PDB file of C-alpha atoms in Angstrom:
ATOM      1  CA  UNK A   1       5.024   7.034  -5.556  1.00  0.00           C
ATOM      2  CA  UNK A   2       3.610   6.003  -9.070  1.00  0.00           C
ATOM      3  CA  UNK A   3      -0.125   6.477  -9.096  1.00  0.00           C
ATOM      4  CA  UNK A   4      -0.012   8.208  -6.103  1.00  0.00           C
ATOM      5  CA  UNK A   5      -1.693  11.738  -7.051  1.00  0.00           C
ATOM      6  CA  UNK A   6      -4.798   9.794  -9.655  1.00  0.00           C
ATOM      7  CA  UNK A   7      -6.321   8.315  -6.154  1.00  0.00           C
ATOM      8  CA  UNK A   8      -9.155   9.884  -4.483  1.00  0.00           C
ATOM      9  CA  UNK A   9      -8.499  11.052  -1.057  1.00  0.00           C
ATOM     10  CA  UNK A  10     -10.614   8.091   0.131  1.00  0.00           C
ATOM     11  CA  UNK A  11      -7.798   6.278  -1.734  1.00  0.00           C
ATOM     12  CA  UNK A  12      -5.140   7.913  -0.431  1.00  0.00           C
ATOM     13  CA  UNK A  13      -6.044   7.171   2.927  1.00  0.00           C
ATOM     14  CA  UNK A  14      -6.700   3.868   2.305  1.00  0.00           C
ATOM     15  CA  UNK A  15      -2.977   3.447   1.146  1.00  0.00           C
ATOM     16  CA  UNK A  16      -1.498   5.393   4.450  1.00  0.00           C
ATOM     17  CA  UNK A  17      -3.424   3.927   6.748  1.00  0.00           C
ATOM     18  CA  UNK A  18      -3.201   0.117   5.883  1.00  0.00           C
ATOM     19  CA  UNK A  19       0.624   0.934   5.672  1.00  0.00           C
ATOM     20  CA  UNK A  20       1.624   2.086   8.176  1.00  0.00           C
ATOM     21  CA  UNK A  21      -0.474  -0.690   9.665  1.00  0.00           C
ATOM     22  CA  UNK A  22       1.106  -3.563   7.739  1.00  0.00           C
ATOM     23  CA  UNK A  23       4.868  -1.927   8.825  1.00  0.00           C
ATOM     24  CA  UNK A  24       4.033  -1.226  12.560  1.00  0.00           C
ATOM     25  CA  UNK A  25       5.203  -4.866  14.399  1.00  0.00           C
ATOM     26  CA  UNK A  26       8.137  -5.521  11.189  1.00  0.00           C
ATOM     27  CA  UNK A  27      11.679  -4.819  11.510  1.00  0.00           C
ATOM     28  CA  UNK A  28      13.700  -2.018   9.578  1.00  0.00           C
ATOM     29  CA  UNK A  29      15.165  -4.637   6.687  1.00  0.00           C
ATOM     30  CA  UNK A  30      11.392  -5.846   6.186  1.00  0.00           C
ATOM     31  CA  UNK A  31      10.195  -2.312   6.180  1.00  0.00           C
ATOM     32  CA  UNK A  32      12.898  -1.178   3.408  1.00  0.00           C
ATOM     33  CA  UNK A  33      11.840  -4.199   0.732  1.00  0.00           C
ATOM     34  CA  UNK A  34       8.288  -3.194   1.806  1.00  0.00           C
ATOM     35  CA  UNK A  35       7.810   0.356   0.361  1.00  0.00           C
ATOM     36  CA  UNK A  36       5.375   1.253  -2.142  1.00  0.00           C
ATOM     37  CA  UNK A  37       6.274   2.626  -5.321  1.00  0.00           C
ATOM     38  CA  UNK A  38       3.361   2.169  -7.252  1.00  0.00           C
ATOM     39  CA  UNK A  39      -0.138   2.130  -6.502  1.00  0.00           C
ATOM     40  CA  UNK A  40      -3.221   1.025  -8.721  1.00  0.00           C
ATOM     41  CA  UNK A  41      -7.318   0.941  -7.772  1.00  0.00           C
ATOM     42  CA  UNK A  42      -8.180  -2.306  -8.346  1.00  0.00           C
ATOM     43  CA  UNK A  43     -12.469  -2.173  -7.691  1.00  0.00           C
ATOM     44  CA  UNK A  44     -12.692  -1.369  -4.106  1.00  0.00           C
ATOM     45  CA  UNK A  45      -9.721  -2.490  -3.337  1.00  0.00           C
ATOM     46  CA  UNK A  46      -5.768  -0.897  -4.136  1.00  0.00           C
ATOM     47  CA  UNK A  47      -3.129  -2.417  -5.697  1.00  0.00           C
ATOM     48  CA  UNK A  48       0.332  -1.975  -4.356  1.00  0.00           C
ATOM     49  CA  UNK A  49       3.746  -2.601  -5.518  1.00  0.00           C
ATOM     50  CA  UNK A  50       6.313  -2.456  -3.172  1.00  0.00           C
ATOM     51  CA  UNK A  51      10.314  -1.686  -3.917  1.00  0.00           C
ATOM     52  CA  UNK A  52      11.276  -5.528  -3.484  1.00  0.00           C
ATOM     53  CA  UNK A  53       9.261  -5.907  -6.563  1.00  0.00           C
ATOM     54  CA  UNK A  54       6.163  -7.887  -4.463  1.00  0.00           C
ATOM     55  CA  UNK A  55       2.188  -6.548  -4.729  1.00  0.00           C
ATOM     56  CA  UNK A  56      -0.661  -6.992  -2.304  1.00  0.00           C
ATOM     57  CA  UNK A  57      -4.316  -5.930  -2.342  1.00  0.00           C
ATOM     58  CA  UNK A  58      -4.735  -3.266   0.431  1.00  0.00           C
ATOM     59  CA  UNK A  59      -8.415  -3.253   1.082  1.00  0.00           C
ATOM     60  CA  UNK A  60     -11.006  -0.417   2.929  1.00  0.00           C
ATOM     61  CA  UNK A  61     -11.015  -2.346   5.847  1.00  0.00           C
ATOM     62  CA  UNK A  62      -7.096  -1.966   6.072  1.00  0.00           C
ATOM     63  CA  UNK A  63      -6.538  -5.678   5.373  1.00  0.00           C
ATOM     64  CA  UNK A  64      -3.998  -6.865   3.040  1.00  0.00           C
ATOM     65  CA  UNK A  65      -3.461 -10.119   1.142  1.00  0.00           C
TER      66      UNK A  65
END
């Protein structure tokens, strides 16, 4: 993923964990279009793009919006 290797490993984290949280109750077509291929810090918070061309904010906390 794009961006991927320039986060800190407080970053990096950030980005698994709140993934695999915002997949775990979607089904598998939701999950494809929902794939990050880019990822950004954006002040405390990360900015994600996914494959179906749609960002969100993934936040320490492991919220997303």
């Amino acid at each position: 993923m794009k961006g991927f290797n320039k986060l800190t490993k407080e970053q990096q984290d950030i980005l698994i964990r709140t993934n695999i949280k915002h997949k775990a109750g979607v089904g598998t077509d939701y999950k494809d279009g929902w794939t990050p291929v880019k990822v950004s810090p954006l002040g405390e918070n990360l900015k994600v793009v996914f494959k179906n061309g749609e960002w969100l904010h993934y936040t320490p906390s492991g919220q997303w919006y």
